[in-house]
Amino acid sequence: MLFLENCLQTVMFQDETHEPVSVESSIQVVSSLSDNESQTKACKYETREAQAGAVSHAETQTDSPVPRIQPHVQYDEGRLADFLKRICPKVLGELDKVQKSRAFDRYYSSRVEEDKIPRKLHSLNPSSGLPIECRLNCLTWSCTGAVLALGYGSVNHESWCDHRSKINLFNINRPNFSTTTPNQTLETKSCVSCLRGHVNESSTLAAGLVNGEVLVWNLQWEDDCLFGSSETSGGGHEDAVVQIYWITDPSSDLGSSKSILVSASRDGQLIFWHLTSKTGGLRRGQGFGIPYSHLPQLEKGRGLNLSPDELLPITCFSFMTNNSSNFVVAVENGGLFRCSTITTKPISGIDPEVNLSDPSSGSFQSHNGQIRDVQFSPDQHQMFISCSSDGEIRLYNYEQSSPLRTILHDEGIVNGLSWSPSNSGIFLCWGIDATVYFYDLNPTSLSPAFCLKNSTENLKVNFALHSPQ
């Protein structure tokens, strides 16, 4: 055993030497390089749009029927009979008085189903005081729907307008209402181009004239009811006023109902007018204009012979119903601009004392003809419609440049629009004939839902407007 252990120790610690082994490298001494190129075809881009169909959802929830159990009431029939004998003659006497009274002459129960066929209620025809060449240019309702104001003007304007004209006011709710004699007449120094009743005060009426003057009346004043004129306040228009409108003052506090008057003219100015309640009169506020530099934005910037320092002539405008700081402006060549009173820019070449700025923040797809009217929806606040001499009626969203829907009016030119105050999907329009057309946007049909025709020949509709009531 001792010998074996010694042997093992000798083997374990013995030195050994091995021959080295080498491996030749496979790396090439000379590297080879080559360049290759390839050319791809030009990339093609294609954009397509799709419009989803109109979808309408309606739901209703009914209550589970619960049987009503009438409790049995104990009463004395003799005492009830005595009460009826005593009170019945007095009740019958009062009913006889009501039958002879005129207090309920114009009362109509809301439960009575109205006629589905429209009826002509009145035909106003002032008998005297109007020149032969005068025509009805515009009309407006008071906020209560009781007073209708008619504005007249001449059909011939070769140069500056100096025609004497008038505004006739008819109160259709008065017992002595006459269709030929107005309840009140207002005289003007020029033809009346537009009218607008105040949104809250039924006695306040505003008018725009062909000579550029803006007038406001307080009909409650007996002697001289003229409240104010842009001619006396200064800073007014230099061309015909095309539209006036009452809006909530965008600069007023949140929740305030203070109203201001907005006027627009072919001179390119859109002006805010404040009513000075203490002293009476109009005070010019902020002014806006679309400068010539925006003309290249329009798809069809033709037909305007202007110098670079001029403003684009305005044809119509409309303010958003729930946010009067946002509005749209249409110019004479079919252009339509998205505007805001908050994000305005100075206009180069304009005197800073004039208080005129550029409200445009973008443009919408242009019409092929002149835009005659544009109106925001009273309920769907982002939506508005426009009509043009090209015969198209377009529905826009304020945030989108392309129209949501386009209606081609079969009768050609569309001169005006008016939303229904009771149904947000219905509006009326008129053109160059004697028919008023009613469209319903809810169904997918692009044809008029109803037509109101005038049987009299050789007439055409100049203006149409829904009553606020």
CSV table of C-alpha atoms in Angstrom, one decimal:
chain,number,residue,atom,x,y,z
A,1,MET,CA,0.0,0.0,0.0
A,2,LEU,CA,2.8,2.4,0.8
A,3,PHE,CA,4.4,1.7,-2.5
A,4,LEU,CA,1.2,2.4,-4.5
A,5,GLU,CA,0.7,5.7,-2.8
A,6,ASN,CA,4.2,6.8,-3.7
A,7,CYS,CA,3.7,5.8,-7.3
A,8,LEU,CA,0.5,7.9,-7.6
A,9,GLN,CA,2.1,10.9,-6.2
A,10,THR,CA,4.9,10.6,-8.7
A,11,VAL,CA,2.5,10.4,-11.7
A,12,MET,CA,0.4,13.4,-10.5
A,13,PHE,CA,3.2,15.9,-10.4
A,14,GLN,CA,5.1,14.8,-13.5
A,15,ASP,CA,5.9,17.5,-16.1
A,16,GLU,CA,4.9,17.0,-19.8
A,17,THR,CA,5.5,19.1,-22.9
A,18,HIS,CA,3.3,19.1,-26.0
A,19,GLU,CA,4.1,20.3,-29.5
A,20,PRO,CA,2.4,23.5,-30.6
A,21,VAL,CA,-0.4,23.4,-33.1
A,22,SER,CA,-1.0,26.4,-35.4
A,23,VAL,CA,-4.0,27.2,-37.7
A,24,GLU,CA,-3.5,29.3,-40.8
A,25,SER,CA,-5.6,32.4,-41.2
A,26,SER,CA,-8.3,32.5,-43.9
A,27,ILE,CA,-8.3,36.3,-44.1
A,28,GLN,CA,-7.6,37.6,-47.6
A,29,VAL,CA,-4.7,40.0,-47.9
A,30,VAL,CA,-6.4,42.0,-50.7
A,31,SER,CA,-10.0,43.1,-50.2
A,32,SER,CA,-12.4,43.3,-53.1
A,33,LEU,CA,-15.1,46.1,-53.2
A,34,SER,CA,-18.0,46.7,-55.6
A,35,ASP,CA,-20.7,49.5,-55.9
A,36,ASN,CA,-24.3,48.7,-56.9
A,37,GLU,CA,-27.2,51.2,-57.4
A,38,SER,CA,-31.0,50.8,-58.0
A,39,GLN,CA,-33.7,53.3,-58.9
A,40,THR,CA,-37.3,52.9,-57.7
A,41,LYS,CA,-40.3,54.3,-59.6
A,42,ALA,CA,-41.7,57.6,-58.5
A,43,CYS,CA,-44.2,57.4,-55.6
A,44,LYS,CA,-47.8,58.1,-56.4
A,45,TYR,CA,-50.2,59.6,-53.9
A,46,GLU,CA,-54.0,59.5,-54.2
A,47,THR,CA,-56.5,61.1,-51.8
A,48,ARG,CA,-60.1,60.0,-51.7
A,49,GLU,CA,-62.9,61.2,-49.6
A,50,ALA,CA,-66.0,59.4,-48.4
A,51,GLN,CA,-69.2,60.8,-46.9
A,52,ALA,CA,-71.0,58.6,-44.4
A,53,GLY,CA,-74.8,58.4,-44.9
A,54,ALA,CA,-77.1,60.3,-42.6
A,55,VAL,CA,-78.0,58.3,-39.6
A,56,SER,CA,-80.8,59.1,-37.2
A,57,HIS,CA,-81.5,57.4,-33.9
A,58,ALA,CA,-84.7,57.8,-31.9
A,59,GLU,CA,-85.6,56.1,-28.6
A,60,THR,CA,-88.7,56.1,-26.4
A,61,GLN,CA,-89.4,54.8,-23.0
A,62,THR,CA,-92.8,54.0,-21.7
A,63,ASP,CA,-93.8,53.6,-18.1
A,64,SER,CA,-95.3,50.3,-17.0
A,65,PRO,CA,-99.0,50.5,-16.6
A,66,VAL,CA,-100.1,50.9,-13.0
A,67,PRO,CA,-103.8,50.4,-12.4
A,68,ARG,CA,-105.4,53.4,-10.7
A,69,ILE,CA,-107.8,52.6,-8.0
A,70,GLN,CA,-110.3,55.4,-7.3
A,71,PRO,CA,-110.9,55.7,-3.6
A,72,HIS,CA,-114.5,55.6,-2.6
A,73,VAL,CA,-115.5,59.0,-1.2
A,74,GLN,CA,-118.4,59.4,1.2
A,75,TYR,CA,-120.5,62.5,0.5
A,76,ASP,CA,-124.0,63.9,1.3
A,77,GLU,CA,-126.0,64.0,-1.9
A,78,GLY,CA,-128.5,66.4,-0.4
A,79,ARG,CA,-125.9,69.0,0.5
A,80,LEU,CA,-124.2,68.6,-2.9
A,81,ALA,CA,-127.5,69.3,-4.6
A,82,ASP,CA,-128.1,72.4,-2.5
A,83,PHE,CA,-124.6,73.7,-3.4
A,84,LEU,CA,-125.2,73.2,-7.1
A,85,LYS,CA,-128.5,75.0,-7.0
A,86,ARG,CA,-126.9,77.9,-5.2
A,87,ILE,CA,-123.8,78.3,-7.3
A,88,CYS,CA,-125.0,77.3,-10.8
A,89,PRO,CA,-126.9,80.6,-11.6
A,90,LYS,CA,-123.7,82.6,-10.8
A,91,VAL,CA,-121.5,80.4,-13.0
A,92,LEU,CA,-123.9,80.6,-15.9
A,93,GLY,CA,-124.0,84.4,-15.5
A,94,GLU,CA,-120.2,84.7,-15.7
A,95,LEU,CA,-120.2,82.4,-18.8
A,96,ASP,CA,-122.7,84.7,-20.5
A,97,LYS,CA,-120.4,87.7,-19.8
A,98,VAL,CA,-117.4,85.9,-21.3
A,99,GLN,CA,-119.5,85.0,-24.3
A,100,LYS,CA,-120.0,88.7,-25.1
A,101,SER,CA,-116.5,89.7,-24.2
A,102,ARG,CA,-113.8,90.3,-26.8
A,103,ALA,CA,-110.9,89.4,-24.5
A,104,PHE,CA,-110.6,86.0,-26.1
A,105,ASP,CA,-111.2,86.9,-29.7
A,106,ARG,CA,-107.6,85.9,-30.7
A,107,TYR,CA,-107.2,83.0,-28.3
A,108,TYR,CA,-106.5,79.6,-29.9
A,109,SER,CA,-106.1,76.5,-27.9
A,110,SER,CA,-102.7,74.8,-28.4
A,111,ARG,CA,-104.5,71.4,-28.2
A,112,VAL,CA,-106.4,72.1,-31.5
A,113,GLU,CA,-104.7,70.3,-34.3
A,114,GLU,CA,-103.5,72.8,-36.9
A,115,ASP,CA,-104.3,72.5,-40.5
A,116,LYS,CA,-101.8,70.6,-42.5
A,117,ILE,CA,-102.5,72.8,-45.6
A,118,PRO,CA,-101.1,76.4,-45.1
A,119,ARG,CA,-103.7,79.2,-45.2
A,120,LYS,CA,-103.1,82.8,-46.2
A,121,LEU,CA,-103.9,84.9,-43.1
A,122,HIS,CA,-103.3,88.4,-44.4
A,123,SER,CA,-102.3,90.2,-47.5
A,124,LEU,CA,-100.7,93.6,-46.7
A,125,ASN,CA,-101.1,96.2,-49.4
A,126,PRO,CA,-100.4,99.8,-48.3
A,127,SER,CA,-102.9,102.0,-50.3
A,128,SER,CA,-101.0,105.2,-50.6
A,129,GLY,CA,-97.8,107.2,-50.0
A,130,LEU,CA,-95.5,104.9,-52.1
A,131,PRO,CA,-93.9,106.0,-55.4
A,132,ILE,CA,-94.8,103.9,-58.4
A,133,GLU,CA,-91.2,102.7,-58.9
A,134,CYS,CA,-90.9,101.5,-55.3
A,135,ARG,CA,-90.9,97.8,-54.4
A,136,LEU,CA,-90.7,95.8,-51.1
A,137,ASN,CA,-87.0,95.3,-50.5
A,138,CYS,CA,-87.0,93.7,-47.0
A,139,LEU,CA,-89.1,92.8,-44.0
A,140,THR,CA,-88.7,91.8,-40.3
A,141,TRP,CA,-90.7,90.6,-37.4
A,142,SER,CA,-90.6,92.0,-33.9
A,143,CYS,CA,-89.3,89.5,-31.3
A,144,THR,CA,-92.9,88.9,-30.1
A,145,GLY,CA,-94.2,88.2,-33.6
A,146,ALA,CA,-96.9,90.9,-33.3
A,147,VAL,CA,-95.4,93.7,-35.5
A,148,LEU,CA,-94.3,93.3,-39.1
A,149,ALA,CA,-92.0,96.0,-40.6
A,150,LEU,CA,-91.8,96.4,-44.4
A,151,GLY,CA,-89.0,98.4,-46.0
A,152,TYR,CA,-89.2,99.9,-49.5
A,153,GLY,CA,-86.8,101.1,-52.1
A,154,SER,CA,-86.5,102.1,-55.7
A,155,VAL,CA,-85.7,99.7,-58.5
A,156,ASN,CA,-83.5,102.2,-60.3
A,157,HIS,CA,-80.2,103.3,-59.0
A,158,GLU,CA,-77.9,104.8,-61.7
A,159,SER,CA,-75.6,106.5,-59.1
A,160,TRP,CA,-75.8,107.7,-55.5
A,161,CYS,CA,-79.2,107.0,-53.9
A,162,ASP,CA,-81.2,110.1,-52.8
A,163,HIS,CA,-84.7,108.6,-53.0
A,164,ARG,CA,-87.0,109.3,-50.2
A,165,SER,CA,-88.4,106.0,-48.8
A,166,LYS,CA,-90.3,104.7,-45.8
A,167,ILE,CA,-90.9,101.8,-43.5
A,168,ASN,CA,-94.4,100.6,-42.8
A,169,LEU,CA,-95.2,98.8,-39.5
A,170,PHE,CA,-98.3,96.6,-39.1
A,171,ASN,CA,-99.4,95.3,-35.7
A,172,ILE,CA,-101.4,92.2,-36.7
A,173,ASN,CA,-102.6,91.5,-33.1
A,174,ARG,CA,-104.6,94.8,-32.7
A,175,PRO,CA,-108.4,94.6,-32.9
A,176,ASN,CA,-108.5,97.4,-35.5
A,177,PHE,CA,-105.7,95.9,-37.7
A,178,SER,CA,-105.9,97.1,-41.3
A,179,THR,CA,-104.2,95.4,-44.2
A,180,THR,CA,-104.0,98.7,-46.1
A,181,THR,CA,-103.2,101.3,-43.4
A,182,PRO,CA,-100.0,100.8,-41.4
A,183,ASN,CA,-100.1,101.5,-37.6
A,184,GLN,CA,-96.9,103.5,-37.9
A,185,THR,CA,-94.7,104.9,-40.7
A,186,LEU,CA,-91.0,105.8,-40.5
A,187,GLU,CA,-89.4,108.1,-43.1
A,188,THR,CA,-85.9,107.6,-44.5
A,189,LYS,CA,-83.6,109.7,-46.6
A,190,SER,CA,-82.6,106.8,-48.8
A,191,CYS,CA,-83.9,103.4,-50.0
A,192,VAL,CA,-84.2,100.8,-47.3
A,193,SER,CA,-81.9,97.8,-48.1
A,194,CYS,CA,-82.3,95.7,-44.9
A,195,LEU,CA,-84.3,95.6,-41.6
A,196,ARG,CA,-83.9,93.7,-38.3
A,197,GLY,CA,-86.0,93.8,-35.1
A,198,HIS,CA,-84.2,93.6,-31.8
A,199,VAL,CA,-83.9,90.0,-30.3
A,200,ASN,CA,-85.3,91.0,-26.9
A,201,GLU,CA,-86.9,94.4,-27.1
A,202,SER,CA,-90.0,94.5,-29.3
A,203,SER,CA,-89.9,98.3,-29.6
A,204,THR,CA,-86.4,98.5,-31.1
A,205,LEU,CA,-86.0,98.4,-34.9
A,206,ALA,CA,-82.8,98.8,-37.0
A,207,ALA,CA,-82.4,99.5,-40.7
A,208,GLY,CA,-79.7,99.8,-43.2
A,209,LEU,CA,-79.9,102.2,-46.2
A,210,VAL,CA,-78.6,102.2,-49.7
A,211,ASN,CA,-76.5,105.3,-49.0
A,212,GLY,CA,-74.6,103.5,-46.2
A,213,GLU,CA,-76.5,104.9,-43.2
A,214,VAL,CA,-77.5,102.7,-40.2
A,215,LEU,CA,-80.6,103.8,-38.2
A,216,VAL,CA,-82.1,102.6,-34.9
A,217,TRP,CA,-85.6,103.5,-33.7
A,218,ASN,CA,-87.3,103.2,-30.3
A,219,LEU,CA,-91.0,102.8,-31.3
A,220,GLN,CA,-92.2,103.6,-27.8
A,221,TRP,CA,-91.1,107.2,-28.1
A,222,GLU,CA,-94.1,109.3,-29.2
A,223,ASP,CA,-92.6,112.5,-30.9
A,224,ASP,CA,-89.3,111.6,-32.6
A,225,CYS,CA,-88.6,107.8,-32.2
A,226,LEU,CA,-85.2,107.9,-33.9
A,227,PHE,CA,-82.7,106.5,-31.4
A,228,GLY,CA,-79.5,107.0,-33.3
A,229,SER,CA,-77.8,107.2,-36.7
A,230,SER,CA,-74.4,106.2,-37.9
A,231,GLU,CA,-74.4,109.5,-39.9
A,232,THR,CA,-74.2,111.5,-36.7
A,233,SER,CA,-71.8,109.2,-34.8
A,234,GLY,CA,-69.3,109.0,-37.6
A,235,GLY,CA,-67.2,106.1,-38.9
A,236,GLY,CA,-70.0,104.6,-40.9
A,237,HIS,CA,-70.2,102.8,-44.3
A,238,GLU,CA,-69.3,104.4,-47.6
A,239,ASP,CA,-71.5,102.1,-49.7
A,240,ALA,CA,-74.8,100.3,-49.5
A,241,VAL,CA,-75.5,98.3,-46.3
A,242,VAL,CA,-76.2,94.7,-47.3
A,243,GLN,CA,-77.1,93.2,-43.9
A,244,ILE,CA,-77.7,94.1,-40.3
A,245,TYR,CA,-78.0,91.7,-37.3
A,246,TRP,CA,-78.4,91.8,-33.5
A,247,ILE,CA,-75.9,89.7,-31.6
A,248,THR,CA,-74.7,89.3,-28.0
A,249,ASP,CA,-71.7,91.5,-27.4
A,250,PRO,CA,-68.7,89.1,-27.6
A,251,SER,CA,-66.7,91.4,-25.3
A,252,SER,CA,-69.3,91.3,-22.5
A,253,ASP,CA,-69.0,89.1,-19.4
A,254,LEU,CA,-70.0,85.5,-19.6
A,255,GLY,CA,-73.8,85.1,-19.1
A,256,SER,CA,-74.5,88.7,-20.1
A,257,SER,CA,-77.3,89.4,-22.6
A,258,LYS,CA,-76.2,92.8,-23.8
A,259,SER,CA,-76.9,93.2,-27.5
A,260,ILE,CA,-75.1,95.1,-30.1
A,261,LEU,CA,-75.9,95.8,-33.8
A,262,VAL,CA,-73.7,94.5,-36.6
A,263,SER,CA,-73.8,96.0,-40.1
A,264,ALA,CA,-71.9,95.0,-43.3
A,265,SER,CA,-71.5,96.9,-46.6
A,266,ARG,CA,-70.1,96.5,-50.0
A,267,ASP,CA,-67.3,98.8,-48.9
A,268,GLY,CA,-65.9,95.7,-47.2
A,269,GLN,CA,-66.5,96.8,-43.6
A,270,LEU,CA,-68.3,94.8,-40.9
A,271,ILE,CA,-68.9,97.2,-38.0
A,272,PHE,CA,-70.2,96.7,-34.4
A,273,TRP,CA,-72.6,99.4,-33.1
A,274,HIS,CA,-73.2,100.0,-29.4
A,275,LEU,CA,-76.4,101.6,-28.2
A,276,THR,CA,-75.7,104.4,-25.7
A,277,SER,CA,-78.7,104.0,-23.4
A,278,LYS,CA,-78.2,107.1,-21.3
A,279,THR,CA,-77.9,109.7,-24.0
A,280,GLY,CA,-79.3,107.9,-26.9
A,281,GLY,CA,-77.4,107.4,-30.2
A,282,LEU,CA,-75.0,104.9,-31.8
A,283,ARG,CA,-71.4,104.5,-31.0
A,284,ARG,CA,-69.1,102.7,-33.4
A,285,GLY,CA,-67.2,99.8,-31.9
A,286,GLN,CA,-64.8,97.3,-33.4
A,287,GLY,CA,-64.6,97.0,-37.2
A,288,PHE,CA,-63.5,94.1,-39.5
A,289,GLY,CA,-62.6,93.6,-43.1
A,290,ILE,CA,-61.2,90.9,-45.4
A,291,PRO,CA,-58.1,92.3,-47.1
A,292,TYR,CA,-57.1,91.8,-50.7
A,293,SER,CA,-54.3,89.5,-49.6
A,294,HIS,CA,-56.7,86.7,-48.9
A,295,LEU,CA,-57.8,86.6,-52.6
A,296,PRO,CA,-55.3,83.9,-53.6
A,297,GLN,CA,-56.8,81.5,-50.9
A,298,LEU,CA,-60.0,81.3,-52.9
A,299,GLU,CA,-60.4,78.6,-55.5
A,300,LYS,CA,-62.1,81.0,-57.8
A,301,GLY,CA,-60.5,84.4,-57.2
A,302,ARG,CA,-61.9,85.9,-60.4
A,303,GLY,CA,-64.2,88.7,-61.1
A,304,LEU,CA,-62.9,91.3,-58.7
A,305,ASN,CA,-61.1,94.3,-60.1
A,306,LEU,CA,-59.6,95.7,-56.9
A,307,SER,CA,-56.3,97.3,-55.9
A,308,PRO,CA,-54.1,95.6,-53.2
A,309,ASP,CA,-55.1,98.1,-50.6
A,310,GLU,CA,-58.8,97.6,-50.9
A,311,LEU,CA,-61.1,95.3,-48.9
A,312,LEU,CA,-63.1,92.5,-50.5
A,313,PRO,CA,-66.8,93.6,-50.8
A,314,ILE,CA,-69.1,91.7,-48.4
A,315,THR,CA,-72.4,90.2,-49.6
A,316,CYS,CA,-73.6,88.6,-46.3
A,317,PHE,CA,-72.5,87.2,-43.0
A,318,SER,CA,-73.8,85.1,-40.1
A,319,PHE,CA,-72.8,84.7,-36.4
A,320,MET,CA,-72.8,81.5,-34.4
A,321,THR,CA,-75.9,81.4,-32.2
A,322,ASN,CA,-74.3,80.2,-29.0
A,323,ASN,CA,-70.9,81.9,-29.5
A,324,SER,CA,-71.0,85.4,-31.1
A,325,SER,CA,-67.2,85.6,-31.3
A,326,ASN,CA,-67.3,83.1,-34.2
A,327,PHE,CA,-68.9,84.0,-37.6
A,328,VAL,CA,-68.6,83.5,-41.3
A,329,VAL,CA,-68.3,86.2,-44.0
A,330,ALA,CA,-69.2,85.9,-47.7
A,331,VAL,CA,-67.5,88.1,-50.3
A,332,GLU,CA,-68.6,89.2,-53.7
A,333,ASN,CA,-66.8,86.6,-55.9
A,334,GLY,CA,-68.2,83.5,-54.1
A,335,GLY,CA,-65.6,83.3,-51.3
A,336,LEU,CA,-66.6,82.2,-47.8
A,337,PHE,CA,-64.3,82.9,-44.8
A,338,ARG,CA,-64.1,81.5,-41.3
A,339,CYS,CA,-63.8,84.4,-38.9
A,340,SER,CA,-63.4,85.2,-35.2
A,341,THR,CA,-63.4,88.3,-33.1
A,342,ILE,CA,-60.7,86.9,-30.8
A,343,THR,CA,-57.9,86.0,-33.3
A,344,THR,CA,-57.7,89.2,-35.3
A,345,LYS,CA,-54.7,90.6,-37.2
A,346,PRO,CA,-54.0,94.2,-38.2
A,347,ILE,CA,-54.6,95.2,-41.8
A,348,SER,CA,-51.6,96.8,-43.5
A,349,GLY,CA,-52.3,100.2,-45.1
A,350,ILE,CA,-55.3,101.0,-42.9
A,351,ASP,CA,-55.2,103.9,-40.5
A,352,PRO,CA,-54.9,102.5,-36.9
A,353,GLU,CA,-57.4,105.1,-35.7
A,354,VAL,CA,-60.1,103.5,-38.0
A,355,ASN,CA,-60.2,100.4,-35.6
A,356,LEU,CA,-60.3,97.9,-38.5
A,357,SER,CA,-58.8,94.4,-38.3
A,358,ASP,CA,-58.7,91.1,-40.2
A,359,PRO,CA,-60.8,88.4,-38.5
A,360,SER,CA,-60.2,85.7,-41.1
A,361,SER,CA,-58.7,82.4,-39.8
A,362,GLY,CA,-59.4,80.3,-42.9
A,363,SER,CA,-61.7,79.8,-45.9
A,364,PHE,CA,-64.3,77.4,-47.0
A,365,GLN,CA,-64.8,75.8,-50.4
A,366,SER,CA,-66.0,78.7,-52.7
A,367,HIS,CA,-69.3,78.8,-54.6
A,368,ASN,CA,-69.2,79.2,-58.4
A,369,GLY,CA,-71.5,82.2,-58.2
A,370,GLN,CA,-72.1,85.1,-55.8
A,371,ILE,CA,-73.3,84.0,-52.3
A,372,ARG,CA,-76.7,85.5,-51.6
A,373,ASP,CA,-77.3,84.4,-48.1
A,374,VAL,CA,-75.6,82.4,-45.2
A,375,GLN,CA,-77.3,81.4,-42.0
A,376,PHE,CA,-76.1,79.5,-38.9
A,377,SER,CA,-78.5,76.9,-37.5
A,378,PRO,CA,-80.4,78.1,-34.4
A,379,ASP,CA,-80.0,74.7,-32.7
A,380,GLN,CA,-77.1,72.8,-34.3
A,381,HIS,CA,-74.6,75.6,-33.5
A,382,GLN,CA,-71.7,74.4,-35.7
A,383,MET,CA,-73.8,74.0,-38.8
A,384,PHE,CA,-74.7,76.7,-41.3
A,385,ILE,CA,-76.1,76.8,-44.8
A,386,SER,CA,-75.3,79.0,-47.8
A,387,CYS,CA,-76.9,79.7,-51.1
A,388,SER,CA,-75.6,81.2,-54.3
A,389,SER,CA,-76.5,82.4,-57.7
A,390,ASP,CA,-75.1,79.1,-59.1
A,391,GLY,CA,-78.2,77.4,-57.7
A,392,GLU,CA,-76.4,75.4,-55.0
A,393,ILE,CA,-77.4,75.2,-51.3
A,394,ARG,CA,-74.6,73.9,-49.2
A,395,LEU,CA,-74.5,72.7,-45.6
A,396,TYR,CA,-71.2,73.3,-43.8
A,397,ASN,CA,-69.6,72.5,-40.5
A,398,TYR,CA,-67.7,75.5,-39.0
A,399,GLU,CA,-64.6,73.4,-38.4
A,400,GLN,CA,-64.5,71.8,-41.9
A,401,SER,CA,-63.6,73.5,-45.2
A,402,SER,CA,-65.6,71.2,-47.5
A,403,PRO,CA,-69.5,71.1,-47.4
A,404,LEU,CA,-71.2,68.3,-45.7
A,405,ARG,CA,-74.0,68.3,-48.2
A,406,THR,CA,-74.8,70.1,-51.5
A,407,ILE,CA,-78.3,70.6,-52.8
A,408,LEU,CA,-78.7,71.6,-56.4
A,409,HIS,CA,-81.9,73.8,-56.6
A,410,ASP,CA,-83.7,72.8,-59.8
A,411,GLU,CA,-85.1,76.3,-60.3
A,412,GLY,CA,-81.7,78.0,-60.5
A,413,ILE,CA,-80.7,81.0,-58.5
A,414,VAL,CA,-81.4,81.0,-54.8
A,415,ASN,CA,-81.6,84.5,-53.3
A,416,GLY,CA,-82.2,83.8,-49.6
A,417,LEU,CA,-82.7,81.3,-46.8
A,418,SER,CA,-84.5,81.2,-43.4
A,419,TRP,CA,-84.3,78.4,-40.8
A,420,SER,CA,-87.4,77.2,-39.1
A,421,PRO,CA,-87.4,78.4,-35.4
A,422,SER,CA,-89.3,75.2,-34.3
A,423,ASN,CA,-87.5,72.5,-36.3
A,424,SER,CA,-83.7,72.6,-36.7
A,425,GLY,CA,-83.8,70.4,-39.8
A,426,ILE,CA,-86.2,72.6,-41.9
A,427,PHE,CA,-85.4,75.7,-43.8
A,428,LEU,CA,-87.1,77.7,-46.6
A,429,CYS,CA,-85.5,79.4,-49.6
A,430,TRP,CA,-86.6,81.5,-52.5
A,431,GLY,CA,-85.3,82.4,-55.9
A,432,ILE,CA,-86.5,84.3,-59.0
A,433,ASP,CA,-90.0,82.9,-59.2
A,434,ALA,CA,-93.1,83.3,-57.1
A,435,THR,CA,-92.6,80.1,-55.0
A,436,VAL,CA,-91.2,79.5,-51.5
A,437,TYR,CA,-89.4,76.1,-51.2
A,438,PHE,CA,-89.2,74.2,-47.9
A,439,TYR,CA,-86.3,71.7,-47.5
A,440,ASP,CA,-86.0,69.0,-44.8
A,441,LEU,CA,-82.4,68.0,-44.0
A,442,ASN,CA,-83.3,65.0,-41.9
A,443,PRO,CA,-84.2,62.6,-44.7
A,444,THR,CA,-81.7,61.9,-47.5
A,445,SER,CA,-83.9,63.4,-50.2
A,446,LEU,CA,-82.4,66.5,-51.9
A,447,SER,CA,-85.8,67.7,-53.3
A,448,PRO,CA,-88.1,70.3,-51.6
A,449,ALA,CA,-90.4,68.7,-49.1
A,450,PHE,CA,-93.0,71.3,-49.8
A,451,CYS,CA,-93.6,74.3,-52.1
A,452,LEU,CA,-95.7,77.3,-51.3
A,453,LYS,CA,-96.8,78.8,-54.7
A,454,ASN,CA,-98.3,82.2,-55.4
A,455,SER,CA,-101.2,82.0,-57.9
A,456,THR,CA,-100.6,85.5,-59.1
A,457,GLU,CA,-98.6,85.6,-62.4
A,458,ASN,CA,-95.7,87.9,-63.2
A,459,LEU,CA,-94.6,88.1,-59.5
A,460,LYS,CA,-91.5,86.9,-57.7
A,461,VAL,CA,-90.5,86.5,-54.1
A,462,ASN,CA,-88.1,89.3,-52.9
A,463,PHE,CA,-88.0,88.2,-49.2
A,464,ALA,CA,-89.3,85.5,-46.9
A,465,LEU,CA,-88.9,85.1,-43.2
A,466,HIS,CA,-90.2,82.8,-40.4
A,467,SER,CA,-92.2,84.4,-37.6
A,468,PRO,CA,-90.3,84.0,-34.2
A,469,GLN,CA,-93.5,82.8,-32.6
